[in-house]
Amino acid sequence: ATDFLRSLNSVFLCNEANQWAKCEDGRSGHDLTADTWRYDLEKKSWNRIDSAKHPSNHLEDGMAYSPEIESIVYAGHGRIWILDLASGQWREAKEKLPRTHMGMVVFHDAVRKRMLLAGGGDYDKWKTTAGGFNSLYAFDPRTEKVSRLADGPTAMCRAGLSHDTRRDLFFVVACFKGVGMEQPAN
């Protein structure tokens, strides 16, 4: 998961994927990418954020900055995590997601001061609504409550969300076919 914070002129990275990477100390694959990193664009340097607790690297989770709590909200695989940028520490939110979602996107809803947690699901069920890929939740970062919203009209996996705050419209770009998955020709 990644996010750019204009206020800090930095890119944050957490739990990325690289199954072929190898390190001289014997670590390999996703173990090498199971950390949180900050890239300072001005200094052109990477710094590892060393936290006592950390979200597990189950792959394809999402995260976004919440100005309401000055923290990054990370969600997927049934859990919600909060990275306090002042302390550099991760902690689990009070509430969990009601189900597992792999490929979830996290987006800040500035008008309602909440986070939207959209899509993702069980990969073996991507063609069914039971797979969860059309699910949409609201997460209030101040109270840490999760609320189920109306299901989306289409499957969303690693979808891109944009918000036109002037008209209060959300736009979704969702592409599931051909994104790292083989599908039978129909």
PDB file of N, CA and C in Angstrom, residues 9 11 14 78-79 82 141 150 161:
ATOM      1  N   ASN A   9       5.553  16.184   2.218  1.00  0.00           N
ATOM      2  CA  ASN A   9       6.322  15.998   0.990  1.00  0.00           C
ATOM      3  C   ASN A   9       7.001  14.627   0.977  1.00  0.00           C
ATOM      4  N   VAL A  11       6.351  10.115   0.504  1.00  0.00           N
ATOM      5  CA  VAL A  11       5.601   8.940   0.079  1.00  0.00           C
ATOM      6  C   VAL A  11       5.772   7.888   1.166  1.00  0.00           C
ATOM      7  N   CYS A  14       3.881   0.563   2.636  1.00  0.00           N
ATOM      8  CA  CYS A  14       3.727  -0.460   3.669  1.00  0.00           C
ATOM      9  C   CYS A  14       3.300  -1.770   3.029  1.00  0.00           C
ATOM     10  N   GLY A  78      -9.562  -8.120   6.926  1.00  0.00           N
ATOM     11  CA  GLY A  78     -10.336  -8.137   8.155  1.00  0.00           C
ATOM     12  C   GLY A  78      -9.877  -7.194   9.249  1.00  0.00           C
ATOM     13  N   ARG A  79      -8.825  -6.438   9.015  1.00  0.00           N
ATOM     14  CA  ARG A  79      -8.274  -5.572  10.053  1.00  0.00           C
ATOM     15  C   ARG A  79      -8.131  -4.135   9.555  1.00  0.00           C
ATOM     16  N   ILE A  82      -3.869   1.844  12.313  1.00  0.00           N
ATOM     17  CA  ILE A  82      -3.652   3.287  12.297  1.00  0.00           C
ATOM     18  C   ILE A  82      -2.183   3.556  12.612  1.00  0.00           C
ATOM     19  N   PRO A 141     -12.491   7.858  11.535  1.00  0.00           N
ATOM     20  CA  PRO A 141     -11.179   7.748  12.187  1.00  0.00           C
ATOM     21  C   PRO A 141     -11.152   8.280  13.619  1.00  0.00           C
ATOM     22  N   ALA A 150     -23.943   1.248   0.969  1.00  0.00           N
ATOM     23  CA  ALA A 150     -24.542   0.511  -0.148  1.00  0.00           C
ATOM     24  C   ALA A 150     -23.459  -0.155  -0.987  1.00  0.00           C
ATOM     25  N   LEU A 161     -10.027   5.653  -6.752  1.00  0.00           N
ATOM     26  CA  LEU A 161     -11.135   6.540  -6.415  1.00  0.00           C
ATOM     27  C   LEU A 161     -10.674   7.980  -6.547  1.00  0.00           C
TER      28      LEU A 161
END
